[in-house]
Structures are given as structure tokens and as C-alpha cells.
């Protein structure tokens, strides 16, 4: 699953055609995406790619290369064994 990651109005924003979340930290973004994924997938490993919107790269991060903000995450949804 792919998302666009950007920074707007002092918040991180992550979105695709079906979902959008804004938060103060990337950890909060990750938690929100995991909750969203658990509502549409009953279980399994889900690979998430976030590509940073370079047109909205925040001024205070200009000393860093924009590709540093691209992210690859894997979420394991409901993979507990109940036996």
C-alpha cells in the first residue's frame, strides 16, 4: 500500500485515495495507519510505502535530503495465535 507523506500547518500528513491522517509526529502517523489497516484487513503482513511530497518539503528540514523522509514499514495485523 502506498501513501504520500507531507508536512502542512505544523503537522505531518499522510494520505492516499482512501485514507488521510494528520498528526504531530511520525509515530502518531504510524499508529493511525496501523489502526486503519486493521479495519480493512483481518490479518497478515502489510507493506506500506510512504513517499514524501518534495514540493512541500518544510523549510526547517532543508538541510536534509528529501529522500530521507521516504519510509517503508511493515505492519502485522492480528497475527496472534489464539490457540
PDB file of N, CA and C in Angstrom:
ATOM      1  N   UNK A   1       0.853  -1.165   0.000  1.00  0.00           N
ATOM      2  CA  UNK A   1       0.000   0.000   0.000  1.00  0.00           C
ATOM      3  C   UNK A   1       0.900   1.230   0.000  1.00  0.00           C
ATOM      4  N   UNK A   2       0.551   2.210  -0.818  1.00  0.00           N
ATOM      5  CA  UNK A   2       1.372   3.411  -0.923  1.00  0.00           C
ATOM      6  C   UNK A   2       0.617   4.645  -0.427  1.00  0.00           C
ATOM      7  N   UNK A   3       1.385   5.539   0.193  1.00  0.00           N
ATOM      8  CA  UNK A   3       0.858   6.799   0.698  1.00  0.00           C
ATOM      9  C   UNK A   3       1.798   7.922   0.300  1.00  0.00           C
ATOM     10  N   UNK A   4       1.267   9.126   0.295  1.00  0.00           N
ATOM     11  CA  UNK A   4       2.081  10.326   0.149  1.00  0.00           C
ATOM     12  C   UNK A   4       2.240  10.914   1.537  1.00  0.00           C
ATOM     13  N   UNK A   5       3.455  11.320   1.872  1.00  0.00           N
ATOM     14  CA  UNK A   5       3.752  11.935   3.158  1.00  0.00           C
ATOM     15  C   UNK A   5       4.155  13.377   2.897  1.00  0.00           C
ATOM     16  N   UNK A   6       3.597  14.287   3.670  1.00  0.00           N
ATOM     17  CA  UNK A   6       3.920  15.698   3.504  1.00  0.00           C
ATOM     18  C   UNK A   6       3.881  16.384   4.863  1.00  0.00           C
ATOM     19  N   UNK A   7       4.174  17.661   4.875  1.00  0.00           N
ATOM     20  CA  UNK A   7       4.144  18.456   6.097  1.00  0.00           C
ATOM     21  C   UNK A   7       3.363  19.723   5.793  1.00  0.00           C
ATOM     22  N   UNK A   8       2.323  19.990   6.590  1.00  0.00           N
ATOM     23  CA  UNK A   8       1.458  21.137   6.340  1.00  0.00           C
ATOM     24  C   UNK A   8       0.884  21.648   7.653  1.00  0.00           C
ATOM     25  N   UNK A   9       0.886  22.949   7.823  1.00  0.00           N
ATOM     26  CA  UNK A   9       0.314  23.571   9.036  1.00  0.00           C
ATOM     27  C   UNK A   9       0.877  22.950  10.312  1.00  0.00           C
ATOM     28  N   UNK A  10       2.184  22.740  10.345  1.00  0.00           N
ATOM     29  CA  UNK A  10       2.895  22.196  11.502  1.00  0.00           C
ATOM     30  C   UNK A  10       2.494  20.778  11.873  1.00  0.00           C
ATOM     31  N   UNK A  11       1.998  20.025  10.902  1.00  0.00           N
ATOM     32  CA  UNK A  11       1.673  18.622  11.145  1.00  0.00           C
ATOM     33  C   UNK A  11       2.147  17.771   9.979  1.00  0.00           C
ATOM     34  N   UNK A  12       2.489  16.529  10.299  1.00  0.00           N
ATOM     35  CA  UNK A  12       2.742  15.545   9.268  1.00  0.00           C
ATOM     36  C   UNK A  12       1.400  15.094   8.720  1.00  0.00           C
ATOM     37  N   UNK A  13       1.323  14.915   7.421  1.00  0.00           N
ATOM     38  CA  UNK A  13       0.087  14.487   6.774  1.00  0.00           C
ATOM     39  C   UNK A  13       0.429  13.309   5.869  1.00  0.00           C
ATOM     40  N   UNK A  14      -0.353  12.257   5.996  1.00  0.00           N
ATOM     41  CA  UNK A  14      -0.145  11.059   5.197  1.00  0.00           C
ATOM     42  C   UNK A  14      -1.484  10.698   4.559  1.00  0.00           C
ATOM     43  N   UNK A  15      -1.456  10.405   3.240  1.00  0.00           N
ATOM     44  CA  UNK A  15      -2.735  10.157   2.573  1.00  0.00           C
ATOM     45  C   UNK A  15      -2.556   9.317   1.314  1.00  0.00           C
ATOM     46  N   UNK A  16      -3.666   8.722   0.917  1.00  0.00           N
ATOM     47  CA  UNK A  16      -3.808   8.121  -0.407  1.00  0.00           C
ATOM     48  C   UNK A  16      -5.255   8.352  -0.819  1.00  0.00           C
ATOM     49  N   UNK A  17      -5.746   7.678  -1.823  1.00  0.00           N
ATOM     50  CA  UNK A  17      -7.102   7.936  -2.327  1.00  0.00           C
ATOM     51  C   UNK A  17      -8.186   7.559  -1.317  1.00  0.00           C
ATOM     52  N   UNK A  18      -7.894   6.617  -0.418  1.00  0.00           N
ATOM     53  CA  UNK A  18      -8.912   6.134   0.510  1.00  0.00           C
ATOM     54  C   UNK A  18      -8.788   6.643   1.941  1.00  0.00           C
ATOM     55  N   UNK A  19      -7.639   7.189   2.315  1.00  0.00           N
ATOM     56  CA  UNK A  19      -7.378   7.478   3.730  1.00  0.00           C
ATOM     57  C   UNK A  19      -6.480   8.699   3.859  1.00  0.00           C
ATOM     58  N   UNK A  20      -6.706   9.469   4.924  1.00  0.00           N
ATOM     59  CA  UNK A  20      -5.849  10.617   5.220  1.00  0.00           C
ATOM     60  C   UNK A  20      -5.751  10.775   6.723  1.00  0.00           C
ATOM     61  N   UNK A  21      -4.536  11.059   7.206  1.00  0.00           N
ATOM     62  CA  UNK A  21      -4.328  11.301   8.623  1.00  0.00           C
ATOM     63  C   UNK A  21      -3.325  12.447   8.780  1.00  0.00           C
ATOM     64  N   UNK A  22      -3.567  13.289   9.778  1.00  0.00           N
ATOM     65  CA  UNK A  22      -2.638  14.362  10.136  1.00  0.00           C
ATOM     66  C   UNK A  22      -2.295  14.193  11.610  1.00  0.00           C
ATOM     67  N   UNK A  23      -1.012  14.399  11.942  1.00  0.00           N
ATOM     68  CA  UNK A  23      -0.579  14.205  13.329  1.00  0.00           C
ATOM     69  C   UNK A  23       0.666  15.027  13.600  1.00  0.00           C
ATOM     70  N   UNK A  24       0.967  15.176  14.886  1.00  0.00           N
ATOM     71  CA  UNK A  24       2.134  15.944  15.309  1.00  0.00           C
ATOM     72  C   UNK A  24       3.445  15.189  15.138  1.00  0.00           C
ATOM     73  N   UNK A  25       3.384  13.856  15.088  1.00  0.00           N
ATOM     74  CA  UNK A  25       4.616  13.070  14.976  1.00  0.00           C
ATOM     75  C   UNK A  25       4.446  11.930  13.975  1.00  0.00           C
ATOM     76  N   UNK A  26       5.560  11.428  13.496  1.00  0.00           N
ATOM     77  CA  UNK A  26       5.513  10.279  12.598  1.00  0.00           C
ATOM     78  C   UNK A  26       5.046   9.024  13.324  1.00  0.00           C
ATOM     79  N   UNK A  27       5.354   8.918  14.614  1.00  0.00           N
ATOM     80  CA  UNK A  27       4.846   7.781  15.408  1.00  0.00           C
ATOM     81  C   UNK A  27       3.327   7.765  15.420  1.00  0.00           C
ATOM     82  N   UNK A  28       2.714   8.933  15.554  1.00  0.00           N
ATOM     83  CA  UNK A  28       1.248   9.019  15.532  1.00  0.00           C
ATOM     84  C   UNK A  28       0.703   8.655  14.147  1.00  0.00           C
ATOM     85  N   UNK A  29       1.414   9.035  13.099  1.00  0.00           N
ATOM     86  CA  UNK A  29       1.021   8.660  11.742  1.00  0.00           C
ATOM     87  C   UNK A  29       1.038   7.135  11.620  1.00  0.00           C
ATOM     88  N   UNK A  30       2.121   6.516  12.079  1.00  0.00           N
ATOM     89  CA  UNK A  30       2.250   5.060  12.002  1.00  0.00           C
ATOM     90  C   UNK A  30       1.117   4.364  12.748  1.00  0.00           C
ATOM     91  N   UNK A  31       0.803   4.839  13.935  1.00  0.00           N
ATOM     92  CA  UNK A  31      -0.278   4.250  14.735  1.00  0.00           C
ATOM     93  C   UNK A  31      -1.616   4.391  14.012  1.00  0.00           C
ATOM     94  N   UNK A  32      -1.867   5.551  13.452  1.00  0.00           N
ATOM     95  CA  UNK A  32      -3.115   5.775  12.736  1.00  0.00           C
ATOM     96  C   UNK A  32      -3.244   4.891  11.504  1.00  0.00           C
ATOM     97  N   UNK A  33      -2.158   4.707  10.782  1.00  0.00           N
ATOM     98  CA  UNK A  33      -2.194   3.835   9.610  1.00  0.00           C
ATOM     99  C   UNK A  33      -2.432   2.394  10.036  1.00  0.00           C
ATOM    100  N   UNK A  34      -1.783   1.967  11.100  1.00  0.00           N
ATOM    101  CA  UNK A  34      -1.985   0.600  11.589  1.00  0.00           C
ATOM    102  C   UNK A  34      -3.446   0.370  11.981  1.00  0.00           C
ATOM    103  N   UNK A  35      -4.052   1.331  12.654  1.00  0.00           N
ATOM    104  CA  UNK A  35      -5.480   1.219  13.014  1.00  0.00           C
ATOM    105  C   UNK A  35      -6.351   1.152  11.768  1.00  0.00           C
ATOM    106  N   UNK A  36      -6.048   1.987  10.795  1.00  0.00           N
ATOM    107  CA  UNK A  36      -6.804   1.976   9.538  1.00  0.00           C
ATOM    108  C   UNK A  36      -6.678   0.621   8.854  1.00  0.00           C
ATOM    109  N   UNK A  37      -5.470   0.115   8.744  1.00  0.00           N
ATOM    110  CA  UNK A  37      -5.251  -1.166   8.078  1.00  0.00           C
ATOM    111  C   UNK A  37      -5.991  -2.306   8.776  1.00  0.00           C
ATOM    112  N   UNK A  38      -6.060  -2.243  10.104  1.00  0.00           N
ATOM    113  CA  UNK A  38      -6.747  -3.313  10.844  1.00  0.00           C
ATOM    114  C   UNK A  38      -8.250  -3.302  10.598  1.00  0.00           C
ATOM    115  N   UNK A  39      -8.782  -2.183  10.097  1.00  0.00           N
ATOM    116  CA  UNK A  39     -10.222  -2.150   9.779  1.00  0.00           C
ATOM    117  C   UNK A  39     -10.526  -2.732   8.412  1.00  0.00           C
ATOM    118  N   UNK A  40      -9.515  -2.817   7.535  1.00  0.00           N
ATOM    119  CA  UNK A  40      -9.780  -3.336   6.195  1.00  0.00           C
ATOM    120  C   UNK A  40      -9.131  -4.700   5.926  1.00  0.00           C
ATOM    121  N   UNK A  41      -8.163  -5.088   6.752  1.00  0.00           N
ATOM    122  CA  UNK A  41      -7.518  -6.392   6.615  1.00  0.00           C
ATOM    123  C   UNK A  41      -7.681  -7.166   7.909  1.00  0.00           C
ATOM    124  N   UNK A  42      -8.251  -8.360   7.862  1.00  0.00           N
ATOM    125  CA  UNK A  42      -8.456  -9.129   9.099  1.00  0.00           C
ATOM    126  C   UNK A  42      -7.148  -9.590   9.731  1.00  0.00           C
ATOM    127  N   UNK A  43      -6.145  -9.895   8.915  1.00  0.00           N
ATOM    128  CA  UNK A  43      -4.862 -10.323   9.459  1.00  0.00           C
ATOM    129  C   UNK A  43      -3.821 -10.338   8.350  1.00  0.00           C
ATOM    130  N   UNK A  44      -2.566 -10.437   8.765  1.00  0.00           N
ATOM    131  CA  UNK A  44      -1.480 -10.576   7.808  1.00  0.00           C
ATOM    132  C   UNK A  44      -0.462  -9.465   7.898  1.00  0.00           C
ATOM    133  N   UNK A  45       0.588  -9.622   7.094  1.00  0.00           N
ATOM    134  CA  UNK A  45       1.632  -8.604   6.996  1.00  0.00           C
ATOM    135  C   UNK A  45       1.283  -7.669   5.849  1.00  0.00           C
ATOM    136  N   UNK A  46       1.362  -6.379   6.111  1.00  0.00           N
ATOM    137  CA  UNK A  46       1.057  -5.385   5.092  1.00  0.00           C
ATOM    138  C   UNK A  46       2.253  -4.448   4.967  1.00  0.00           C
ATOM    139  N   UNK A  47       2.772  -4.361   3.762  1.00  0.00           N
ATOM    140  CA  UNK A  47       3.894  -3.466   3.469  1.00  0.00           C
ATOM    141  C   UNK A  47       3.330  -2.095   3.103  1.00  0.00           C
ATOM    142  N   UNK A  48       3.849  -1.061   3.749  1.00  0.00           N
ATOM    143  CA  UNK A  48       3.414   0.309   3.494  1.00  0.00           C
ATOM    144  C   UNK A  48       4.620   1.120   3.035  1.00  0.00           C
ATOM    145  N   UNK A  49       4.433   1.852   1.957  1.00  0.00           N
ATOM    146  CA  UNK A  49       5.466   2.759   1.463  1.00  0.00           C
ATOM    147  C   UNK A  49       4.913   4.175   1.510  1.00  0.00           C
ATOM    148  N   UNK A  50       5.702   5.074   2.093  1.00  0.00           N
ATOM    149  CA  UNK A  50       5.345   6.485   2.143  1.00  0.00           C
ATOM    150  C   UNK A  50       6.391   7.255   1.341  1.00  0.00           C
ATOM    151  N   UNK A  51       5.917   7.986   0.343  1.00  0.00           N
ATOM    152  CA  UNK A  51       6.807   8.784  -0.492  1.00  0.00           C
ATOM    153  C   UNK A  51       6.571  10.252  -0.181  1.00  0.00           C
ATOM    154  N   UNK A  52       7.642  10.948   0.156  1.00  0.00           N
ATOM    155  CA  UNK A  52       7.499  12.338   0.564  1.00  0.00           C
ATOM    156  C   UNK A  52       7.188  13.235  -0.624  1.00  0.00           C
ATOM    157  N   UNK A  53       6.241  14.135  -0.438  1.00  0.00           N
ATOM    158  CA  UNK A  53       5.878  15.141  -1.441  1.00  0.00           C
ATOM    159  C   UNK A  53       6.939  16.242  -1.406  1.00  0.00           C
ATOM    160  N   UNK A  54       7.896  16.174  -2.320  1.00  0.00           N
ATOM    161  CA  UNK A  54       9.026  17.102  -2.299  1.00  0.00           C
ATOM    162  C   UNK A  54       8.626  18.552  -2.516  1.00  0.00           C
ATOM    163  N   UNK A  55       7.480  18.789  -3.131  1.00  0.00           N
ATOM    164  CA  UNK A  55       7.027  20.163  -3.339  1.00  0.00           C
ATOM    165  C   UNK A  55       6.637  20.847  -2.035  1.00  0.00           C
ATOM    166  N   UNK A  56       6.403  20.071  -1.011  1.00  0.00           N
ATOM    167  CA  UNK A  56       6.002  20.636   0.282  1.00  0.00           C
ATOM    168  C   UNK A  56       7.037  20.376   1.355  1.00  0.00           C
ATOM    169  N   UNK A  57       8.268  20.194   0.958  1.00  0.00           N
ATOM    170  CA  UNK A  57       9.329  19.926   1.914  1.00  0.00           C
ATOM    171  C   UNK A  57       9.467  21.118   2.862  1.00  0.00           C
ATOM    172  N   UNK A  58       9.369  20.894   4.185  1.00  0.00           N
ATOM    173  CA  UNK A  58       9.380  22.022   5.130  1.00  0.00           C
ATOM    174  C   UNK A  58      10.713  22.772   5.139  1.00  0.00           C
ATOM    175  N   UNK A  59      10.623  24.071   5.258  1.00  0.00           N
ATOM    176  CA  UNK A  59      11.809  24.937   5.257  1.00  0.00           C
ATOM    177  C   UNK A  59      12.801  24.522   6.339  1.00  0.00           C
ATOM    178  N   UNK A  60      12.308  24.131   7.511  1.00  0.00           N
ATOM    179  CA  UNK A  60      13.206  23.796   8.611  1.00  0.00           C
ATOM    180  C   UNK A  60      13.926  22.466   8.408  1.00  0.00           C
ATOM    181  N   UNK A  61      13.592  21.729   7.336  1.00  0.00           N
ATOM    182  CA  UNK A  61      14.303  20.486   7.023  1.00  0.00           C
ATOM    183  C   UNK A  61      15.167  20.607   5.781  1.00  0.00           C
ATOM    184  N   UNK A  62      15.355  21.812   5.287  1.00  0.00           N
ATOM    185  CA  UNK A  62      16.086  21.993   4.031  1.00  0.00           C
ATOM    186  C   UNK A  62      17.528  21.476   4.109  1.00  0.00           C
ATOM    187  N   UNK A  63      18.108  21.386   5.301  1.00  0.00           N
ATOM    188  CA  UNK A  63      19.478  20.895   5.402  1.00  0.00           C
ATOM    189  C   UNK A  63      19.560  19.383   5.185  1.00  0.00           C
ATOM    190  N   UNK A  64      18.418  18.698   5.186  1.00  0.00           N
ATOM    191  CA  UNK A  64      18.381  17.253   4.956  1.00  0.00           C
ATOM    192  C   UNK A  64      17.938  16.969   3.525  1.00  0.00           C
ATOM    193  N   UNK A  65      18.322  15.825   3.019  1.00  0.00           N
ATOM    194  CA  UNK A  65      17.871  15.408   1.695  1.00  0.00           C
ATOM    195  C   UNK A  65      16.426  14.922   1.793  1.00  0.00           C
ATOM    196  N   UNK A  66      15.557  15.333   0.896  1.00  0.00           N
ATOM    197  CA  UNK A  66      14.143  14.945   0.968  1.00  0.00           C
ATOM    198  C   UNK A  66      13.906  13.442   0.967  1.00  0.00           C
ATOM    199  N   UNK A  67      14.750  12.670   0.274  1.00  0.00           N
ATOM    200  CA  UNK A  67      14.511  11.228   0.230  1.00  0.00           C
ATOM    201  C   UNK A  67      14.676  10.562   1.594  1.00  0.00           C
ATOM    202  N   UNK A  68      15.290  11.241   2.550  1.00  0.00           N
ATOM    203  CA  UNK A  68      15.390  10.697   3.905  1.00  0.00           C
ATOM    204  C   UNK A  68      14.016  10.499   4.538  1.00  0.00           C
ATOM    205  N   UNK A  69      13.015  11.177   4.019  1.00  0.00           N
ATOM    206  CA  UNK A  69      11.685  11.104   4.605  1.00  0.00           C
ATOM    207  C   UNK A  69      10.788  10.072   3.925  1.00  0.00           C
ATOM    208  N   UNK A  70      11.276   9.427   2.867  1.00  0.00           N
ATOM    209  CA  UNK A  70      10.543   8.292   2.323  1.00  0.00           C
ATOM    210  C   UNK A  70      10.643   7.168   3.347  1.00  0.00           C
ATOM    211  N   UNK A  71       9.543   6.434   3.525  1.00  0.00           N
ATOM    212  CA  UNK A  71       9.521   5.427   4.581  1.00  0.00           C
ATOM    213  C   UNK A  71       8.943   4.120   4.076  1.00  0.00           C
ATOM    214  N   UNK A  72       9.496   3.016   4.538  1.00  0.00           N
ATOM    215  CA  UNK A  72       8.976   1.669   4.287  1.00  0.00           C
ATOM    216  C   UNK A  72       8.676   1.040   5.631  1.00  0.00           C
ATOM    217  N   UNK A  73       7.445   0.611   5.823  1.00  0.00           N
ATOM    218  CA  UNK A  73       7.030  -0.016   7.076  1.00  0.00           C
ATOM    219  C   UNK A  73       6.298  -1.305   6.777  1.00  0.00           C
ATOM    220  N   UNK A  74       6.359  -2.240   7.702  1.00  0.00           N
ATOM    221  CA  UNK A  74       5.569  -3.465   7.604  1.00  0.00           C
ATOM    222  C   UNK A  74       4.757  -3.580   8.880  1.00  0.00           C
ATOM    223  N   UNK A  75       3.463  -3.741   8.717  1.00  0.00           N
ATOM    224  CA  UNK A  75       2.577  -3.923   9.859  1.00  0.00           C
ATOM    225  C   UNK A  75       2.090  -5.358   9.886  1.00  0.00           C
ATOM    226  N   UNK A  76       2.050  -5.962  11.063  1.00  0.00           N
ATOM    227  CA  UNK A  76       1.499  -7.298  11.232  1.00  0.00           C
ATOM    228  C   UNK A  76       0.158  -7.143  11.937  1.00  0.00           C
ATOM    229  N   UNK A  77      -0.898  -7.368  11.199  1.00  0.00           N
ATOM    230  CA  UNK A  77      -2.254  -7.164  11.706  1.00  0.00           C
ATOM    231  C   UNK A  77      -2.813  -8.472  12.234  1.00  0.00           C
ATOM    232  N   UNK A  78      -3.256  -8.461  13.486  1.00  0.00           N
ATOM    233  CA  UNK A  78      -3.925  -9.610  14.117  1.00  0.00           C
ATOM    234  C   UNK A  78      -3.257 -10.933  13.789  1.00  0.00           C
ATOM    235  N   UNK A  79      -1.964 -11.021  13.994  1.00  0.00           N
ATOM    236  CA  UNK A  79      -1.269 -12.266  13.690  1.00  0.00           C
ATOM    237  C   UNK A  79      -1.057 -13.119  14.938  1.00  0.00           C
ATOM    238  N   UNK A  80      -1.751 -12.797  16.019  1.00  0.00           N
ATOM    239  CA  UNK A  80      -1.649 -13.599  17.248  1.00  0.00           C
ATOM    240  C   UNK A  80      -2.339 -14.926  17.047  1.00  0.00           C
ATOM    241  N   UNK A  81      -1.769 -15.958  17.597  1.00  0.00           N
ATOM    242  CA  UNK A  81      -2.377 -17.278  17.555  1.00  0.00           C
ATOM    243  C   UNK A  81      -3.199 -17.462  18.824  1.00  0.00           C
ATOM    244  N   UNK A  82      -4.500 -17.647  18.670  1.00  0.00           N
ATOM    245  CA  UNK A  82      -5.406 -17.735  19.813  1.00  0.00           C
ATOM    246  C   UNK A  82      -5.489 -19.140  20.387  1.00  0.00           C
ATOM    247  N   UNK A  83      -4.743 -20.112  19.871  1.00  0.00           N
ATOM    248  CA  UNK A  83      -4.829 -21.490  20.365  1.00  0.00           C
ATOM    249  C   UNK A  83      -4.080 -21.673  21.632  1.00  0.00           C
TER     250      UNK A  83
END
